[in-house]
Coordinates of C-alpha atoms and ligand atoms in Angstrom, one line a residue:
X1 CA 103.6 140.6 118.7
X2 CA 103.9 144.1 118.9
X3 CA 101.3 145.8 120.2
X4 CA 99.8 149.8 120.5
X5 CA 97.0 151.0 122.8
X6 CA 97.8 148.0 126.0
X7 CA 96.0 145.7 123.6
X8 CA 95.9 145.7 119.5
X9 CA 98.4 144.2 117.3
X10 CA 100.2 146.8 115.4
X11 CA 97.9 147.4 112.3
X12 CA 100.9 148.3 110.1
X13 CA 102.6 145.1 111.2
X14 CA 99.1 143.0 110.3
X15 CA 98.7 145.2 107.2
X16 CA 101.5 144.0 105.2
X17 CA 101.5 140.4 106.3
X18 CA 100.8 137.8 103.4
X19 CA 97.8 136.3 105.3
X20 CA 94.4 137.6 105.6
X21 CA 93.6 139.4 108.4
X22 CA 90.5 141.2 109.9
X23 CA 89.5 142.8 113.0
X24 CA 86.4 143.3 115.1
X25 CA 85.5 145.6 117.8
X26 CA 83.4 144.8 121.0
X27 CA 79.7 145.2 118.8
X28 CA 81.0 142.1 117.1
X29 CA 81.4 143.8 114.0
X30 CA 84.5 143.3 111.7
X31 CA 85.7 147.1 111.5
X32 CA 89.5 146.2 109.1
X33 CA 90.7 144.0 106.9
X34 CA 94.3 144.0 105.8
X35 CA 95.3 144.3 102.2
X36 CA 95.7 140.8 101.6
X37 CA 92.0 140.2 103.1
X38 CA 90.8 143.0 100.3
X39 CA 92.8 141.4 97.7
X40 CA 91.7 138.3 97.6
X41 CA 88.4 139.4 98.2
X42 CA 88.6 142.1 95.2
X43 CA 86.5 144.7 97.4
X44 CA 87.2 148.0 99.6
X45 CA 87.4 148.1 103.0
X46 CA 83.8 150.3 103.0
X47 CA 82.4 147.2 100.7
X48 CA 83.8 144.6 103.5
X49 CA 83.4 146.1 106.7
X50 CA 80.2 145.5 109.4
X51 CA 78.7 142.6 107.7
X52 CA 80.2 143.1 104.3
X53 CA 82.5 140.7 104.1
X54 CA 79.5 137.9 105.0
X55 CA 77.7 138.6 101.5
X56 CA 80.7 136.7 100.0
X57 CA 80.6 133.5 102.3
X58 CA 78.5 130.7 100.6
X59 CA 74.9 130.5 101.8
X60 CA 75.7 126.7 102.9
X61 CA 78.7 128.0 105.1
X62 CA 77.5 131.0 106.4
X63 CA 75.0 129.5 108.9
X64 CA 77.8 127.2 110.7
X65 CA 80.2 130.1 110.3
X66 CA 77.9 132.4 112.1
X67 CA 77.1 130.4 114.9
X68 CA 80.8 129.3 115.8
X69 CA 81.3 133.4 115.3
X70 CA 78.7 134.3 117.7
X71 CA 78.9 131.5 120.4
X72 CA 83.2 131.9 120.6
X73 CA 82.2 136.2 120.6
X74 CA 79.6 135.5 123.5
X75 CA 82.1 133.3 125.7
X76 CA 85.5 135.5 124.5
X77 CA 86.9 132.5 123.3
X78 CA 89.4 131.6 120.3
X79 CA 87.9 130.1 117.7
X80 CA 88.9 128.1 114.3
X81 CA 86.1 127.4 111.4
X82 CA 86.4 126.8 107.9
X83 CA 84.1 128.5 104.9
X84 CA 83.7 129.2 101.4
X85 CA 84.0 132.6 100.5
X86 CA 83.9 134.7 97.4
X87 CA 87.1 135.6 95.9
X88 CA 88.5 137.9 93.5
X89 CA 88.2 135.7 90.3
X90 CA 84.5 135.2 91.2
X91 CA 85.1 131.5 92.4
X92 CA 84.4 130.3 96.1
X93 CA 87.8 129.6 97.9
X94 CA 88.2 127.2 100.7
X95 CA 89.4 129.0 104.0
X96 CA 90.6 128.1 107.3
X97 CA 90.0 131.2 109.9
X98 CA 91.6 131.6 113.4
X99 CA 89.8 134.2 115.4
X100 CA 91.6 135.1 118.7
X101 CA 90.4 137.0 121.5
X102 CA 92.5 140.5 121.9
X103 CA 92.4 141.8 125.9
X104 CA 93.9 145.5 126.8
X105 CA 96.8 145.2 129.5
X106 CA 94.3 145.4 132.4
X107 CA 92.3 142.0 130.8
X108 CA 89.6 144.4 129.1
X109 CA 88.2 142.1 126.0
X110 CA 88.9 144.7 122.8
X111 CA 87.3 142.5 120.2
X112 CA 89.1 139.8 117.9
X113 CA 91.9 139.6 114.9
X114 CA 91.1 136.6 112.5
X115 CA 93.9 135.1 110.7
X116 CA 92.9 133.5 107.3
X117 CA 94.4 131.4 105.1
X118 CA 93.1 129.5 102.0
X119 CA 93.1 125.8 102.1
X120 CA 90.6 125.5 98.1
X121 CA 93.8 123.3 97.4
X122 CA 93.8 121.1 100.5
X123 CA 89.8 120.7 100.5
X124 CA 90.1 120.0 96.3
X125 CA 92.3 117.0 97.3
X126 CA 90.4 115.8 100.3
X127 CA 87.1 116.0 98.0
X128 CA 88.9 114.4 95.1
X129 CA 90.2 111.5 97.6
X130 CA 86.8 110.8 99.2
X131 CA 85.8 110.3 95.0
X132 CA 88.3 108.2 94.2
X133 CA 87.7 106.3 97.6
X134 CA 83.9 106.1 97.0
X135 CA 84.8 104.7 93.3
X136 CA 87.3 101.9 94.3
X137 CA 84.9 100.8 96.8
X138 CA 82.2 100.6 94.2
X139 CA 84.4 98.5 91.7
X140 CA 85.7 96.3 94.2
X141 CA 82.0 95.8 95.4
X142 CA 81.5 95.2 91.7
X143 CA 84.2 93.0 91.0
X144 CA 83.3 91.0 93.9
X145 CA 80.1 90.4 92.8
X146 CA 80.7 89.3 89.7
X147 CA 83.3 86.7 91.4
X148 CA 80.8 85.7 93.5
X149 CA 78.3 85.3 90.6
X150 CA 80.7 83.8 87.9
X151 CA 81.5 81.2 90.8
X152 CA 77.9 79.9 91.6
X153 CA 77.3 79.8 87.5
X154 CA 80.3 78.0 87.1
X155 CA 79.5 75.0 89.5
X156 CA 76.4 73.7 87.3
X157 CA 78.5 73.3 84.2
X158 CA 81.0 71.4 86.0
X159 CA 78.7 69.2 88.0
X160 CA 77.3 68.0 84.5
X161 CA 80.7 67.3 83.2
X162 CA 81.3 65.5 86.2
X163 CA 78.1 63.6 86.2
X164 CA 78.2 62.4 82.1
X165 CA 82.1 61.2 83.0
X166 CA 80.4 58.6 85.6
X167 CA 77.7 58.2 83.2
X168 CA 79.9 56.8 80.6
X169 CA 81.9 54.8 83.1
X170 CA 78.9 53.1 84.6
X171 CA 77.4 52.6 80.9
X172 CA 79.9 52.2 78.7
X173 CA 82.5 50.5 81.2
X174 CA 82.7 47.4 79.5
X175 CA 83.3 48.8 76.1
X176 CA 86.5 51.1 77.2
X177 CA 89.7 50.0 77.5
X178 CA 92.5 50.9 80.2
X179 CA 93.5 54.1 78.2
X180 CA 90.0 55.1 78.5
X181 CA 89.0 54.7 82.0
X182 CA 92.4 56.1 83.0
X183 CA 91.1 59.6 80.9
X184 CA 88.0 59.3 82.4
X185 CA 89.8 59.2 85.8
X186 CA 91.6 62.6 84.8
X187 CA 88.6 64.2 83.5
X188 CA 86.7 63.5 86.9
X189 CA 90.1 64.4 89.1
X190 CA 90.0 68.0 87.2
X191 CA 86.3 68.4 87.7
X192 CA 86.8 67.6 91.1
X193 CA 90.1 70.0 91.0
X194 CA 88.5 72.6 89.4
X195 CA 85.5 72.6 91.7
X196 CA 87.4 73.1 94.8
X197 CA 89.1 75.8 93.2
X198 CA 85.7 77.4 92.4
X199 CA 84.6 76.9 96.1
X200 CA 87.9 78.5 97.8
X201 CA 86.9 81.3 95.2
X202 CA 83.6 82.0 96.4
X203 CA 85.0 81.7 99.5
X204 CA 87.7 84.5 99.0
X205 CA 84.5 86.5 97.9
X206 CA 82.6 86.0 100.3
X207 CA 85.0 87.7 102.8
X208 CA 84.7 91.3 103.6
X209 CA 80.7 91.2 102.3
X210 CA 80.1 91.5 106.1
X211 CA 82.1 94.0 108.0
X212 CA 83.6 92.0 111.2
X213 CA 81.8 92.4 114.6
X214 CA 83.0 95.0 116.4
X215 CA 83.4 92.6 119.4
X216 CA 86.9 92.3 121.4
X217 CA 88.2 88.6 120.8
X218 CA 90.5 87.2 123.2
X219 CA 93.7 85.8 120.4
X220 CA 94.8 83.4 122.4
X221 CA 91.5 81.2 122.4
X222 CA 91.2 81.9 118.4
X223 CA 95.1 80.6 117.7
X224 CA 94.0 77.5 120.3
X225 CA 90.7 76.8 118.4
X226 CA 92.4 76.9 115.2
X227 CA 95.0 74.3 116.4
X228 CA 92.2 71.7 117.5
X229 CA 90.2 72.4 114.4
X230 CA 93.7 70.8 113.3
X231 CA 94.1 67.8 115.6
X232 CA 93.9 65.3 112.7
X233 CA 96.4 66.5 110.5
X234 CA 98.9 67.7 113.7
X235 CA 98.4 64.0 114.9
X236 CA 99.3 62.5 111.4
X237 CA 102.0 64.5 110.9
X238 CA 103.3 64.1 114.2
X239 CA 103.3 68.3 114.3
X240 CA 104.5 69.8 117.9
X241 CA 102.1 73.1 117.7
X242 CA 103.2 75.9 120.7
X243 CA 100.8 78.5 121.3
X244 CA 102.5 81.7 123.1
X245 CA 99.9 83.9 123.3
X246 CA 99.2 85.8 126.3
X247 CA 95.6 85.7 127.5
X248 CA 95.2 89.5 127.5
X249 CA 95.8 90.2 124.0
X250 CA 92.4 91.0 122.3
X251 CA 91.4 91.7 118.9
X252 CA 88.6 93.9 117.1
X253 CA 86.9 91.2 114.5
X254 CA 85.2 88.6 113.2
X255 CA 86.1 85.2 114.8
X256 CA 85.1 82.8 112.6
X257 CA 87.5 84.6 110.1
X258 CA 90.4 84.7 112.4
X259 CA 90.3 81.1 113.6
X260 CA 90.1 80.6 109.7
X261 CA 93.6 83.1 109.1
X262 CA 95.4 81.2 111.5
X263 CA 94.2 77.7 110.6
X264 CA 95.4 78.2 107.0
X265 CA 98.8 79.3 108.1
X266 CA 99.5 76.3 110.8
X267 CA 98.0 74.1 108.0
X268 CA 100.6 75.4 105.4
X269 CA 103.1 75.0 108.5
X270 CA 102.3 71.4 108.2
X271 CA 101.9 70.4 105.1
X272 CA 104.9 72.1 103.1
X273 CA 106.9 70.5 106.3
X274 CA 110.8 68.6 105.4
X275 CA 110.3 65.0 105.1
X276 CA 113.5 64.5 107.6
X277 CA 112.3 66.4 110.9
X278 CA 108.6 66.8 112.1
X279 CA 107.2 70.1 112.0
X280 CA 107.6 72.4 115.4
X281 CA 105.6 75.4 114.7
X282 CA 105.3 78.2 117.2
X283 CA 102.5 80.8 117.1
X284 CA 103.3 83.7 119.0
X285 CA 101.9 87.4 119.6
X286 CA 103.2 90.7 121.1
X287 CA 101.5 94.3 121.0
X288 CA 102.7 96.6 118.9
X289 CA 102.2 100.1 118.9
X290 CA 98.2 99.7 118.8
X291 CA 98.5 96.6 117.0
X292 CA 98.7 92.8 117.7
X293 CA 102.1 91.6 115.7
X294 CA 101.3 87.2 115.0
X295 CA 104.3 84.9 113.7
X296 CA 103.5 81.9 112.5
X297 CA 106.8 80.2 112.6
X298 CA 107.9 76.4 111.0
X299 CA 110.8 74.8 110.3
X300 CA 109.5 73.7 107.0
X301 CA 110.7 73.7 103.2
X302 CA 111.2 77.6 103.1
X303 CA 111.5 80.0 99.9
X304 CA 113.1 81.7 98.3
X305 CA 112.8 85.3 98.8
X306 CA 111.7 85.9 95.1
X307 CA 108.5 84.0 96.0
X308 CA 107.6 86.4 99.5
X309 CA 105.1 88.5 97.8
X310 CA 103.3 86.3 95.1
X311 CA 102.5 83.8 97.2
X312 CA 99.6 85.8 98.7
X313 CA 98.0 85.9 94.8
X314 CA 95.4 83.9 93.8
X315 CA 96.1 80.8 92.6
X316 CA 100.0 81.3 93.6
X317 CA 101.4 77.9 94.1
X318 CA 105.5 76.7 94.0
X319 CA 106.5 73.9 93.0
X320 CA 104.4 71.2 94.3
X321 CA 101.6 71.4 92.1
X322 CA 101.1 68.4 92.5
X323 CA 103.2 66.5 95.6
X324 CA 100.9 68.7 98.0
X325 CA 96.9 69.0 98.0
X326 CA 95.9 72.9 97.4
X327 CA 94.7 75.4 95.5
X328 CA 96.8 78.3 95.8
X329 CA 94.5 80.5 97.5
X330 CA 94.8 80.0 101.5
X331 CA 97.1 82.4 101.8
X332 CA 94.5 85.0 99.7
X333 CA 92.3 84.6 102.0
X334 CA 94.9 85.4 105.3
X335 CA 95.6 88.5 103.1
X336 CA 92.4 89.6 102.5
X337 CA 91.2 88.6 106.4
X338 CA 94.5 90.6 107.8
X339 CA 93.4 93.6 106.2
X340 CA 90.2 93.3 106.7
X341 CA 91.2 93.5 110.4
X342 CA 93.3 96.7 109.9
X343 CA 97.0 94.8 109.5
X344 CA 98.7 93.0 106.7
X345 CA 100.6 89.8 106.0
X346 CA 103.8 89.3 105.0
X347 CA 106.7 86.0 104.9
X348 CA 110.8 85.7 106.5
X349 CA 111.8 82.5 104.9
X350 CA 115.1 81.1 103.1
X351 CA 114.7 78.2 101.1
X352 CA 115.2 74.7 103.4
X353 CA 115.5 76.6 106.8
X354 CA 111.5 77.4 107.8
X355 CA 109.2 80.4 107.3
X356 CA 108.1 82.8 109.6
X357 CA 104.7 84.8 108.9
X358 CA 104.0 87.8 110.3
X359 CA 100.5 88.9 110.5
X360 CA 99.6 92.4 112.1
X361 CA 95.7 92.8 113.5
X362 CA 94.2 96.0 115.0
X363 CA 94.1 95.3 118.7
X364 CA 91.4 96.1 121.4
X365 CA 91.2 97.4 124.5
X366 CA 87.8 97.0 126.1
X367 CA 87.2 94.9 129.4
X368 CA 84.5 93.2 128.5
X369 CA 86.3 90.6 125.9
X370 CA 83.8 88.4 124.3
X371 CA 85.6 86.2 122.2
X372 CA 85.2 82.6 121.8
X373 CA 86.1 81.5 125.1
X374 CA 86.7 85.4 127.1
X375 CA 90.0 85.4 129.2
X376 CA 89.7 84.4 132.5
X377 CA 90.3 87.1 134.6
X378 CA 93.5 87.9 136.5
X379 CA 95.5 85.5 133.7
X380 CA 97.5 87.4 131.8
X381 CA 100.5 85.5 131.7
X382 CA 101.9 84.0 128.5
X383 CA 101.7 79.9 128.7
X384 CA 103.4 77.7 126.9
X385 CA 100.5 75.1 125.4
Ligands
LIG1 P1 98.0 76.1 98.9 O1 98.5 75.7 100.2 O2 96.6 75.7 98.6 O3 98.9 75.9 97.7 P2 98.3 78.9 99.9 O4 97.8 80.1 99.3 O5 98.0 78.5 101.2 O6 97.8 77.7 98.9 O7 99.9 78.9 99.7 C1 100.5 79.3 98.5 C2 101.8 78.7 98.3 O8 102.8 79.3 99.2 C3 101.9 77.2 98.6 O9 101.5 76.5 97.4 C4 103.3 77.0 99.0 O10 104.1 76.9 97.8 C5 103.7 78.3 99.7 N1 103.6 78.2 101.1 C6 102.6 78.5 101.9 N2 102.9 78.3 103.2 C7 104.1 77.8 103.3 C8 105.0 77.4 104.3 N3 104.7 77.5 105.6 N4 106.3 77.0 104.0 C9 106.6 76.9 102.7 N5 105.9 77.3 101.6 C10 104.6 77.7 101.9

């Protein structure tokens, strides 16, 4: 920047920049603003000069501003603050000042130049964010609640449903016919139906009421203690289920709630397997800028791409409403368990040839992993189990 005297920035340069700009001498005192400065404050140089100019900062800045002011002044140091001040239509504007230390060519300190500029329109939409923020999180607390509540209530209902359809079996038995106890049958199969899907409901509430532990979790132990929470159905199925997970990847969370993410997506693994092969499933992990990127990989059914996104709704089933025991919300609850965790969820799949889901979780870095078994030290290899 062009300079006069060793030392000052050329005033007539400052003067007719489109930025505000003021100046202070060695007492500390601001001694010129440019025309810009004056503008926007609607006042004279004599009006804004010495400690003018801090009549028009607001009385909850100006205590923060002064300090920063002072302490930077004392050291000689460049300093950035920002403060309401009074502008020329009588409002407070938001701005964001850049005080710089000024030195004469033999390192004398002169004083400082400020460079202003007004950010009202930056703060508005930060304030407006953190309101619309702070109202979501109140109606999704909300709407949680009433999930949970409507749940609970409607259990009773149902259990009394449930209980007078085996009332009038045991009672009445001999009096119904074949039609009758086969209705009866349906009516207990939807209470039972319906219950579960009340149950994995309250369930999907019930995440997210407690934010996870800020403990670091070792991933590999919470992909191999969802796979023996599995043995049954593996063994059945005659599933082959490959953990490559190194034993150095950790994760910031709630365990209980991770086992339970990747338990539902080797279950789905299993169960919407092809009848002709058995299910090989491989669960894998690799960092990923920051994160931990998880596929969940079959050679199952598959679907079609129109179906990637829905299935992660409530209640979202395909077609085997009724060939295949569920309720539609398993993969809800990964959703809402992933993000919970700072990632997301999402599918690869083609119809007949296998899916692959991707799950992304924040990862962690501390030493001291506690997770449900911690790593064993030195091991960092990925194994094969
Ligand atoms: P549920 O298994 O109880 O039906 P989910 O929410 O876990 O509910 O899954 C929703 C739907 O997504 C399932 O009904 C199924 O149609 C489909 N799906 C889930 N996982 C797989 C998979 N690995 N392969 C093929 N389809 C799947």
């Amino acid at each position: 920047m062009a300079t006069n005297s060793g030392g000052w920035p050329d005033l007539e340069l400052l003067e007719a920049a489109p930025i505000l700009i003021w100046r202070s001498g060695l007492d500390g005192l601001c001694d010129w603003f440019n025309s810009a400065w004056l503008r926007y404050r609607g006042r004279g140089m004599s009006q804004e000069v010495g400690e003018g100019w801090i009549e028009g900062v607001h009385p909850d800045d100006k205590p923060q501003c002064m300090e920063t002011y002072l302490q930077a002044f004392a050291q000689r140091q460049a300093f950035q603050m920002e403060y309401r001040i009074l502008r020329a239509d009588g409002a407070y504007g938001w701005i964001v000042d850049y005080g710089v230390p000024i030195h004469d060519r033999s390192q004398d300190f002169l004083g400082y130049i400020g460079y202003c500029f007004d950010v009202t329109a930056r703060r508005t939409a930060e304030q407006d964010l953190a309101v619309t923020v702070a109202k979501l999180e109140e109606s999704n607390e909300d709407l949680r609640q009433f999930a949970y509540v409507v749940s609970h209530d409607l259990r009773e209902p149902l259990r009394n449903i449930g209980s007078f359809a085996s009332l009038l079996e045991r009672r009445y038995h001999k009096l119904f016919d074949d039609v009758a106890h086969e209705y009866l049958g349906f009516i207990r199969a939807g209470v039972q139906r319906l219950d579960r899907m009340v149950l994995d409901l309250l369930d999907l509430a019930s995440i997210g009421r407690t934010p996870p532990a800020a403990t670091p979790l070792a991933l590999r132990e919470i992909v191999l203690q969802a796979r023996e929470n599995l043995g049954l159905a593996i063994a059945e199925s005659s599933a082959a289920v490959a953990v490559e997970v190194a034993d150095d990847l950790l994760v910031q969370g709630d365990a209980s709630h991770l086992v339970r993410l990747f338990q539902n997506l080797i279950a789905n693994a299993i169960k919407y397997r092809r009848t002709d092969v058995p299910p090989q499933i491989v669960v894998s992990a690799e960092r990923d800028n920051g994160m931990i990127h998880c596929c969940v990989q079959d050679n199952g059914i598959g679907m079609a791409p129109r179906h990637h996104e829905q299935i992660f709704g409530i209640f979202a089933r395909l077609q085997h409403k009724t060939a295949v025991d569920g309720t539609g919300i398993g993969l809800a609850v990964c959703r809402k368990i992933a993000e919970r965790h700072g990632g997301r969820i999402w599918v690869e799949s083609a119809e007949g040839e296998g899916s692959t889901f991707h799950v992304t979780l924040a990862g962690a870095t501390a030493a001291n992993a506690a997770g449900i078994v911690p790593p064993a030290p030195g091991a960092a290899s990925t194994r094969r189990d």
